[in-house]
PDB file of C-alpha atoms in Angstrom:
ATOM      1  CA  MET A   1     149.545 -44.473 -79.908  1.00 53.00           C
ATOM      2  CA  VAL A   2     152.816 -45.830 -78.514  1.00 52.00           C
ATOM      3  CA  LEU A   3     151.330 -48.136 -75.901  1.00 59.00           C
ATOM      4  CA  THR A   4     148.591 -49.482 -78.133  1.00 50.00           C
ATOM      5  CA  ARG A   5     151.003 -50.364 -80.945  1.00 50.00           C
ATOM      6  CA  ALA A   6     153.440 -51.975 -78.534  1.00 52.00           C
ATOM      7  CA  LEU A   7     150.892 -54.142 -76.734  1.00 49.00           C
ATOM      8  CA  VAL A   8     150.846 -56.904 -79.307  1.00 41.00           C
ATOM      9  CA  VAL A   9     154.628 -57.043 -79.668  1.00 42.00           C
ATOM     10  CA  SER A  10     155.561 -56.623 -76.023  1.00 51.00           C
ATOM     11  CA  LEU A  11     152.834 -58.447 -74.129  1.00 49.00           C
ATOM     12  CA  THR A  12     151.379 -61.175 -76.342  1.00 46.00           C
ATOM     13  CA  LEU A  13     154.028 -63.793 -75.667  1.00 39.00           C
ATOM     14  CA  ALA A  14     151.794 -66.826 -75.913  1.00 35.00           C
ATOM     15  CA  ALA A  15     148.317 -67.805 -77.008  1.00 34.00           C
ATOM     16  CA  GLY A  16     145.960 -69.995 -75.054  1.00 36.00           C
ATOM     17  CA  ALA A  17     142.332 -70.941 -74.674  1.00 31.00           C
ATOM     18  CA  ALA A  18     140.217 -69.890 -71.711  1.00 31.00           C
ATOM     19  CA  ALA A  19     141.132 -71.852 -68.591  1.00 32.00           C
ATOM     20  CA  THR A  20     138.880 -73.351 -65.947  1.00 30.00           C
ATOM     21  CA  ALA A  21     137.822 -71.047 -63.125  1.00 34.00           C
ATOM     22  CA  ALA A  22     140.636 -70.179 -60.735  1.00 35.00           C
ATOM     23  CA  GLU A  23     140.475 -71.371 -57.174  1.00 40.00           C
ATOM     24  CA  ASP A  24     141.539 -68.010 -55.764  1.00 46.00           C
ATOM     25  CA  ALA A  25     139.134 -65.758 -53.886  1.00 74.00           C
ATOM     26  CA  ARG A  26     138.984 -63.539 -56.968  1.00 86.00           C
ATOM     27  CA  ASN A  27     137.841 -65.128 -60.199  1.00 93.00           C
ATOM     28  CA  TRP A  28     140.548 -63.911 -62.553  1.00 96.00           C
ATOM     29  CA  HIS A  29     138.585 -65.156 -65.556  1.00 95.00           C
ATOM     30  CA  GLU A  30     136.039 -62.364 -65.052  1.00 95.00           C
ATOM     31  CA  LEU A  31     137.714 -59.389 -66.693  1.00 96.00           C
ATOM     32  CA  PRO A  32     136.670 -56.059 -65.147  1.00 97.00           C
ATOM     33  CA  ASP A  33     136.371 -52.518 -66.411  1.00 98.00           C
ATOM     34  CA  PHE A  34     140.103 -51.902 -66.063  1.00 98.00           C
ATOM     35  CA  SER A  35     139.871 -48.109 -66.111  1.00 98.00           C
ATOM     36  CA  ALA A  36     137.271 -48.140 -63.338  1.00 98.00           C
ATOM     37  CA  LEU A  37     139.301 -50.609 -61.274  1.00 98.00           C
ATOM     38  CA  ARG A  38     142.431 -48.462 -61.575  1.00 97.00           C
ATOM     39  CA  GLN A  39     140.409 -45.448 -60.462  1.00 96.00           C
ATOM     40  CA  GLU A  40     138.906 -47.338 -57.529  1.00 96.00           C
ATOM     41  CA  ILE A  41     142.157 -48.740 -56.163  1.00 96.00           C
ATOM     42  CA  GLY A  42     144.729 -46.300 -57.492  1.00 95.00           C
ATOM     43  CA  TRP A  43     143.239 -43.317 -55.660  1.00 93.00           C
ATOM     44  CA  ARG A  44     142.946 -44.981 -52.272  1.00 92.00           C
ATOM     45  CA  GLU A  45     144.796 -43.229 -49.464  1.00 86.00           C
ATOM     46  CA  ASP A  46     146.206 -46.583 -48.336  1.00 90.00           C
ATOM     47  CA  PHE A  47     147.512 -47.404 -51.819  1.00 93.00           C
ATOM     48  CA  TRP A  48     151.097 -47.646 -50.570  1.00 90.00           C
ATOM     49  CA  ASP A  49     150.100 -50.275 -48.015  1.00 92.00           C
ATOM     50  CA  ILE A  50     148.206 -52.462 -50.460  1.00 94.00           C
ATOM     51  CA  CYS A  51     150.125 -51.954 -53.702  1.00 95.00           C
ATOM     52  CA  GLU A  52     153.680 -50.820 -52.951  1.00 92.00           C
ATOM     53  CA  ASN A  53     154.890 -51.925 -49.524  1.00 91.00           C
ATOM     54  CA  ASN A  54     156.804 -55.239 -49.743  1.00 93.00           C
ATOM     55  CA  ARG A  55     155.976 -55.692 -53.417  1.00 94.00           C
ATOM     56  CA  PRO A  56     157.259 -59.185 -54.324  1.00 95.00           C
ATOM     57  CA  ILE A  57     158.640 -58.484 -57.792  1.00 94.00           C
ATOM     58  CA  GLN A  58     162.286 -59.287 -57.011  1.00 94.00           C
ATOM     59  CA  ASN A  59     161.400 -62.437 -55.063  1.00 96.00           C
ATOM     60  CA  MET A  60     159.254 -63.618 -57.959  1.00 97.00           C
ATOM     61  CA  ARG A  61     162.074 -63.034 -60.423  1.00 95.00           C
ATOM     62  CA  ALA A  62     164.496 -64.945 -58.202  1.00 96.00           C
ATOM     63  CA  LEU A  63     162.140 -67.944 -58.078  1.00 96.00           C
ATOM     64  CA  MET A  64     161.104 -67.861 -61.727  1.00 95.00           C
ATOM     65  CA  ASP A  65     163.492 -70.473 -63.124  1.00 93.00           C
ATOM     66  CA  GLY A  66     164.029 -72.780 -60.156  1.00 95.00           C
ATOM     67  CA  ASN A  67     160.640 -72.710 -58.453  1.00 96.00           C
ATOM     68  CA  PRO A  68     158.026 -71.035 -60.665  1.00 97.00           C
ATOM     69  CA  LYS A  69     155.104 -72.469 -58.674  1.00 97.00           C
ATOM     70  CA  SER A  70     156.288 -70.502 -55.641  1.00 97.00           C
ATOM     71  CA  ALA A  71     156.510 -67.433 -57.857  1.00 98.00           C
ATOM     72  CA  VAL A  72     152.885 -68.041 -58.860  1.00 98.00           C
ATOM     73  CA  ARG A  73     151.827 -68.207 -55.214  1.00 97.00           C
ATOM     74  CA  LEU A  74     153.631 -64.953 -54.443  1.00 97.00           C
ATOM     75  CA  GLY A  75     152.103 -63.238 -57.444  1.00 98.00           C
ATOM     76  CA  ARG A  76     148.545 -64.345 -56.832  1.00 97.00           C
ATOM     77  CA  SER A  77     148.729 -63.568 -53.125  1.00 97.00           C
ATOM     78  CA  TRP A  78     149.832 -60.037 -53.990  1.00 98.00           C
ATOM     79  CA  LEU A  79     147.234 -59.610 -56.717  1.00 98.00           C
ATOM     80  CA  GLU A  80     144.424 -60.555 -54.342  1.00 97.00           C
ATOM     81  CA  LYS A  81     144.992 -57.253 -52.557  1.00 96.00           C
ATOM     82  CA  CYS A  82     146.384 -55.273 -55.505  1.00 97.00           C
ATOM     83  CA  PRO A  83     144.717 -56.508 -58.713  1.00 98.00           C
ATOM     84  CA  VAL A  84     145.842 -53.415 -60.642  1.00 98.00           C
ATOM     85  CA  ASP A  85     149.564 -54.279 -60.578  1.00 98.00           C
ATOM     86  CA  VAL A  86     150.247 -54.622 -64.301  1.00 98.00           C
ATOM     87  CA  ARG A  87     153.817 -55.895 -63.818  1.00 97.00           C
ATOM     88  CA  ILE A  88     152.884 -58.586 -61.289  1.00 98.00           C
ATOM     89  CA  HIS A  89     150.140 -59.841 -63.589  1.00 98.00           C
ATOM     90  CA  HIS A  90     152.710 -60.250 -66.345  1.00 98.00           C
ATOM     91  CA  GLU A  91     155.219 -61.962 -64.042  1.00 98.00           C
ATOM     92  CA  THR A  92     152.447 -64.303 -62.852  1.00 98.00           C
ATOM     93  CA  PHE A  93     151.680 -65.126 -66.484  1.00 98.00           C
ATOM     94  CA  VAL A  94     155.346 -66.008 -67.045  1.00 98.00           C
ATOM     95  CA  ALA A  95     155.500 -68.080 -63.843  1.00 98.00           C
ATOM     96  CA  LEU A  96     152.350 -70.039 -64.698  1.00 98.00           C
ATOM     97  CA  THR A  97     153.682 -70.733 -68.182  1.00 98.00           C
ATOM     98  CA  LYS A  98     156.995 -71.951 -66.765  1.00 97.00           C
ATOM     99  CA  SER A  99     155.189 -74.156 -64.232  1.00 96.00           C
ATOM    100  CA  GLY A 100     153.251 -75.933 -66.979  1.00 96.00           C
ATOM    101  CA  ASP A 101     149.931 -74.084 -66.848  1.00 97.00           C
ATOM    102  CA  PRO A 102     150.017 -71.713 -69.841  1.00 96.00           C
ATOM    103  CA  GLU A 103     146.231 -71.582 -70.175  1.00 96.00           C
ATOM    104  CA  GLU A 104     145.849 -70.213 -66.651  1.00 96.00           C
ATOM    105  CA  GLY A 105     148.777 -67.911 -67.324  1.00 97.00           C
ATOM    106  CA  GLN A 106     146.918 -66.503 -70.298  1.00 98.00           C
ATOM    107  CA  VAL A 107     144.299 -65.125 -67.911  1.00 98.00           C
ATOM    108  CA  HIS A 108     146.877 -62.926 -66.189  1.00 98.00           C
ATOM    109  CA  LEU A 109     148.288 -61.905 -69.555  1.00 98.00           C
ATOM    110  CA  GLU A 110     144.806 -60.638 -70.434  1.00 98.00           C
ATOM    111  CA  TRP A 111     144.735 -58.657 -67.186  1.00 98.00           C
ATOM    112  CA  SER A 112     148.139 -57.173 -67.976  1.00 98.00           C
ATOM    113  CA  LYS A 113     147.020 -56.229 -71.479  1.00 98.00           C
ATOM    114  CA  GLY A 114     143.758 -54.788 -70.154  1.00 98.00           C
ATOM    115  CA  LEU A 115     145.561 -52.604 -67.626  1.00 98.00           C
ATOM    116  CA  MET A 116     148.037 -51.441 -70.266  1.00 98.00           C
ATOM    117  CA  SER A 117     145.164 -50.519 -72.568  1.00 98.00           C
ATOM    118  CA  ALA A 118     143.556 -48.532 -69.735  1.00 98.00           C
ATOM    119  CA  ILE A 119     146.797 -46.594 -69.249  1.00 98.00           C
ATOM    120  CA  ALA A 120     147.081 -46.020 -73.005  1.00 97.00           C
ATOM    121  CA  ALA A 121     143.595 -44.522 -73.024  1.00 98.00           C
ATOM    122  CA  THR A 122     144.665 -41.685 -70.703  1.00 97.00           C
ATOM    123  CA  GLY A 123     146.972 -39.919 -73.180  1.00 97.00           C
ATOM    124  CA  ASP A 124     149.678 -40.384 -75.770  1.00 97.00           C
ATOM    125  CA  GLY A 125     152.714 -39.756 -73.548  1.00 97.00           C
ATOM    126  CA  LYS A 126     154.254 -37.338 -76.035  1.00 97.00           C
ATOM    127  CA  THR A 127     153.973 -34.111 -74.026  1.00 97.00           C
ATOM    128  CA  PRO A 128     153.441 -33.153 -70.372  1.00 95.00           C
ATOM    129  CA  ALA A 129     149.897 -32.058 -71.274  1.00 95.00           C
ATOM    130  CA  THR A 130     149.111 -35.438 -72.852  1.00 97.00           C
ATOM    131  CA  ALA A 131     151.074 -37.576 -70.410  1.00 97.00           C
ATOM    132  CA  TYR A 132     149.980 -41.099 -69.591  1.00 97.00           C
ATOM    133  CA  GLU A 133     148.085 -40.854 -66.312  1.00 97.00           C
ATOM    134  CA  THR A 134     149.425 -43.425 -63.858  1.00 96.00           C
ATOM    135  CA  ILE A 135     148.256 -44.348 -60.380  1.00 96.00           C
ATOM    136  CA  SER A 136     151.808 -44.377 -59.011  1.00 92.00           C
ATOM    137  CA  VAL A 137     155.366 -43.597 -60.032  1.00 91.00           C
ATOM    138  CA  GLY A 138     156.049 -47.330 -60.014  1.00 92.00           C
ATOM    139  CA  GLU A 139     153.343 -47.952 -62.601  1.00 95.00           C
ATOM    140  CA  GLY A 140     155.289 -45.787 -65.041  1.00 95.00           C
ATOM    141  CA  TYR A 141     158.371 -47.944 -64.501  1.00 95.00           C
ATOM    142  CA  ALA A 142     156.242 -51.054 -65.048  1.00 96.00           C
ATOM    143  CA  VAL A 143     155.045 -49.700 -68.389  1.00 97.00           C
ATOM    144  CA  LEU A 144     158.631 -49.113 -69.510  1.00 96.00           C
ATOM    145  CA  HIS A 145     159.584 -52.655 -68.530  1.00 96.00           C
ATOM    146  CA  LEU A 146     156.681 -54.243 -70.372  1.00 97.00           C
ATOM    147  CA  LEU A 147     157.455 -52.204 -73.480  1.00 96.00           C
ATOM    148  CA  ARG A 148     161.091 -53.336 -73.205  1.00 96.00           C
ATOM    149  CA  LEU A 149     162.356 -49.795 -72.896  1.00 97.00           C
ATOM    150  CA  ARG A 150     165.465 -48.961 -70.859  1.00 96.00           C
ATOM    151  CA  LEU A 151     165.278 -45.885 -68.660  1.00 96.00           C
ATOM    152  CA  VAL A 152     168.144 -43.519 -69.458  1.00 96.00           C
ATOM    153  CA  GLU A 153     167.102 -40.508 -67.396  1.00 95.00           C
ATOM    154  CA  ARG A 154     164.165 -39.355 -65.319  1.00 93.00           C
ATOM    155  CA  SER A 155     163.324 -35.739 -64.574  1.00 92.00           C
ATOM    156  CA  THR A 156     160.270 -33.833 -63.402  1.00 90.00           C
ATOM    157  CA  VAL A 157     158.162 -31.252 -65.212  1.00 92.00           C
ATOM    158  CA  GLU A 158     156.747 -28.281 -63.281  1.00 87.00           C
ATOM    159  CA  ASP A 159     153.925 -25.914 -64.128  1.00 85.00           C
ATOM    160  CA  GLU A 160     154.139 -22.126 -63.876  1.00 85.00           C
ATOM    161  CA  THR A 161     153.513 -22.282 -60.115  1.00 79.00           C
ATOM    162  CA  GLY A 162     156.363 -24.703 -59.501  1.00 78.00           C
ATOM    163  CA  MET A 163     154.123 -27.723 -58.941  1.00 80.00           C
ATOM    164  CA  ILE A 164     155.357 -31.022 -60.365  1.00 85.00           C
ATOM    165  CA  VAL A 165     152.874 -32.193 -62.989  1.00 89.00           C
ATOM    166  CA  ALA A 166     154.678 -35.005 -64.790  1.00 93.00           C
ATOM    167  CA  ASP A 167     157.715 -37.249 -64.958  1.00 93.00           C
ATOM    168  CA  ALA A 168     159.803 -37.075 -68.126  1.00 96.00           C
ATOM    169  CA  MET A 169     161.318 -40.462 -68.916  1.00 96.00           C
ATOM    170  CA  THR A 170     164.088 -40.555 -71.489  1.00 97.00           C
ATOM    171  CA  VAL A 171     164.183 -44.140 -72.724  1.00 97.00           C
ATOM    172  CA  GLU A 172     166.217 -46.291 -75.060  1.00 98.00           C
ATOM    173  CA  HIS A 173     164.328 -48.525 -77.482  1.00 97.00           C
ATOM    174  CA  PRO A 174     165.467 -52.043 -78.478  1.00 96.00           C
ATOM    175  CA  ASP A 175     166.854 -50.625 -81.748  1.00 97.00           C
ATOM    176  CA  GLY A 176     169.068 -48.187 -79.840  1.00 97.00           C
ATOM    177  CA  SER A 177     167.039 -45.057 -80.563  1.00 98.00           C
ATOM    178  CA  THR A 178     165.892 -42.801 -77.731  1.00 98.00           C
ATOM    179  CA  SER A 179     162.767 -40.807 -77.010  1.00 98.00           C
ATOM    180  CA  THR A 180     161.038 -39.088 -74.111  1.00 98.00           C
ATOM    181  CA  MET A 181     157.781 -40.338 -72.630  1.00 98.00           C
ATOM    182  CA  TYR A 182     155.724 -38.391 -70.109  1.00 98.00           C
ATOM    183  CA  PHE A 183     153.838 -39.878 -67.177  1.00 97.00           C
ATOM    184  CA  SER A 184     151.584 -38.028 -64.750  1.00 95.00           C
ATOM    185  CA  PRO A 185     151.107 -39.956 -61.472  1.00 92.00           C
ATOM    186  CA  LYS A 186     148.153 -37.810 -60.412  1.00 91.00           C
ATOM    187  CA  ALA A 187     146.952 -40.225 -57.748  1.00 91.00           C
ATOM    188  CA  HIS A 188     150.418 -40.174 -56.173  1.00 88.00           C
ATOM    189  CA  PHE A 189     150.389 -36.378 -56.133  1.00 85.00           C
ATOM    190  CA  ALA A 190     146.923 -36.428 -54.541  1.00 86.00           C
ATOM    191  CA  ARG A 191     148.151 -38.702 -51.748  1.00 84.00           C
ATOM    192  CA  ILE A 192     151.045 -36.354 -51.049  1.00 79.00           C
ATOM    193  CA  ARG A 193     148.673 -33.371 -50.881  1.00 78.00           C
ATOM    194  CA  ALA A 194     146.346 -35.253 -48.539  1.00 80.00           C
ATOM    195  CA  ALA A 195     149.231 -36.097 -46.226  1.00 75.00           C
ATOM    196  CA  ALA A 196     150.608 -32.555 -46.407  1.00 71.00           C
ATOM    197  CA  SER A 197     147.244 -31.119 -45.337  1.00 75.00           C
ATOM    198  CA  ARG A 198     147.802 -32.647 -41.899  1.00 73.00           C
ATOM    199  CA  ILE A 199     151.231 -31.080 -41.362  1.00 70.00           C
ATOM    200  CA  PRO A 200     151.473 -28.249 -38.785  1.00 72.00           C
ATOM    201  CA  PRO A 201     152.681 -24.926 -40.276  1.00 74.00           C
ATOM    202  CA  ASP A 202     156.035 -24.942 -38.445  1.00 72.00           C
ATOM    203  CA  VAL A 203     156.894 -28.421 -39.695  1.00 68.00           C
ATOM    204  CA  LEU A 204     155.712 -27.515 -43.189  1.00 66.00           C
ATOM    205  CA  GLU A 205     158.077 -24.537 -43.144  1.00 71.00           C
ATOM    206  CA  ARG A 206     161.002 -26.817 -42.245  1.00 66.00           C
ATOM    207  CA  MET A 207     160.021 -29.111 -45.110  1.00 63.00           C
ATOM    208  CA  VAL A 208     159.947 -26.167 -47.524  1.00 62.00           C
ATOM    209  CA  GLN A 209     163.402 -25.157 -46.344  1.00 65.00           C
ATOM    210  CA  ALA A 210     164.598 -28.732 -46.799  1.00 57.00           C
ATOM    211  CA  VAL A 211     163.318 -28.830 -50.369  1.00 54.00           C
ATOM    212  CA  GLY A 212     165.115 -25.576 -51.072  1.00 57.00           C
ATOM    213  CA  ALA A 213     168.363 -26.837 -49.578  1.00 54.00           C
ATOM    214  CA  PRO A 214     171.403 -26.435 -51.860  1.00 51.00           C
ATOM    215  CA  SER A 215     171.532 -30.045 -52.999  1.00 55.00           C
ATOM    216  CA  ASP A 216     171.031 -31.530 -56.432  1.00 57.00           C
ATOM    217  CA  ASP A 217     170.539 -34.986 -54.954  1.00 62.00           C
ATOM    218  CA  PRO A 218     166.792 -35.801 -54.709  1.00 58.00           C
ATOM    219  CA  ASP A 219     167.527 -38.546 -52.172  1.00 63.00           C
ATOM    220  CA  GLU A 220     169.238 -36.021 -49.891  1.00 66.00           C
ATOM    221  CA  ARG A 221     166.286 -33.655 -50.174  1.00 59.00           C
ATOM    222  CA  ARG A 222     163.862 -36.478 -49.447  1.00 63.00           C
ATOM    223  CA  THR A 223     165.895 -37.464 -46.379  1.00 68.00           C
ATOM    224  CA  ALA A 224     165.871 -33.851 -45.200  1.00 66.00           C
ATOM    225  CA  ILE A 225     162.099 -33.702 -45.548  1.00 62.00           C
ATOM    226  CA  ARG A 226     161.639 -36.944 -43.650  1.00 62.00           C
ATOM    227  CA  ASN A 227     163.907 -35.671 -40.880  1.00 66.00           C
ATOM    228  CA  ALA A 228     161.734 -32.557 -40.704  1.00 63.00           C
ATOM    229  CA  VAL A 229     158.602 -34.560 -39.926  1.00 57.00           C
ATOM    230  CA  LYS A 230     160.072 -36.650 -37.112  1.00 59.00           C
ATOM    231  CA  SER A 231     158.356 -34.404 -34.573  1.00 56.00           C
ATOM    232  CA  LEU A 232     154.930 -35.335 -35.938  1.00 60.00           C
ATOM    233  CA  PRO A 233     152.668 -37.949 -34.333  1.00 58.00           C
ATOM    234  CA  GLN A 234     153.653 -41.401 -35.547  1.00 62.00           C
ATOM    235  CA  ASP A 235     150.495 -41.999 -37.584  1.00 59.00           C
ATOM    236  CA  VAL A 236     150.883 -38.709 -39.463  1.00 58.00           C
ATOM    237  CA  SER A 237     154.611 -39.295 -39.960  1.00 60.00           C
ATOM    238  CA  ASP A 238     153.933 -42.769 -41.355  1.00 63.00           C
ATOM    239  CA  GLU A 239     151.264 -41.394 -43.692  1.00 59.00           C
ATOM    240  CA  ILE A 240     153.607 -38.754 -45.087  1.00 57.00           C
ATOM    241  CA  ASP A 241     156.460 -41.231 -45.437  1.00 61.00           C
ATOM    242  CA  ALA A 242     154.208 -43.619 -47.353  1.00 59.00           C
ATOM    243  CA  ALA A 243     152.904 -40.845 -49.600  1.00 56.00           C
ATOM    244  CA  MET A 244     156.442 -39.741 -50.431  1.00 55.00           C
ATOM    245  CA  SER A 245     157.579 -43.264 -51.243  1.00 56.00           C
ATOM    246  CA  THR A 246     157.878 -44.072 -54.920  1.00 54.00           C
ATOM    247  CA  GLY A 247     159.681 -47.372 -54.519  1.00 50.00           C
ATOM    248  CA  PRO A 248     162.932 -48.262 -56.237  1.00 48.00           C
ATOM    249  CA  GLU A 249     163.097 -48.461 -59.982  1.00 50.00           C
ATOM    250  CA  PRO A 250     162.323 -52.088 -60.858  1.00 47.00           C
ATOM    251  CA  LYS A 251     165.280 -54.004 -62.224  1.00 49.00           C
ATOM    252  CA  GLN A 252     164.777 -54.852 -65.861  1.00 47.00           C
TER     253      GLN A 252
END
């Protein structure tokens, strides 16, 4: 299995003994059932609010060399509300190591490895039918980053009814070879369906027309859809906008 084989090489960057109990509200030393935790949090309707909106990854990276302790604070504050963010756990591990606390950093490395193992258990990523099941589009990008794979191209896979069932990620490996990995963000699709169920028929028709607009640019189609829902009540409009959001591709 691709993820399982890559875990040791890509994630185990340092060894360390168990650290003393963390002072945070969550005791990070108590490792959970990672699959159950991803299911619990990843399928929440407010997932975008707690795990995607204002995600601090770029701020953490900017602080990593000059002020790693601030990066630690950002990471742990975020993880208190979104403990299933595999990338932030790894960045927090790096920040703690840089700030002189590698043993505490090891705890977050174990969380990152545990979450990666939970993702690996969902499939082999070789076909749309055996795609890795992710809780968001962003989680797929995080996996690529942690495996040190460069995204070359992303496309979507549809079933016979035209429904999107997976993302196809063409990636470049460190040795220069390329392959395609498949991710199925089922929880993300479920949030979109839940939001769509609240859309009045006339607005839904405008959205369908927007999707079918003669444009190959997915950003243009997304903008057209968002323009179509402006007549909705603000709470419904916000819900749909959040469900549609995938977040930018994280910088490697």
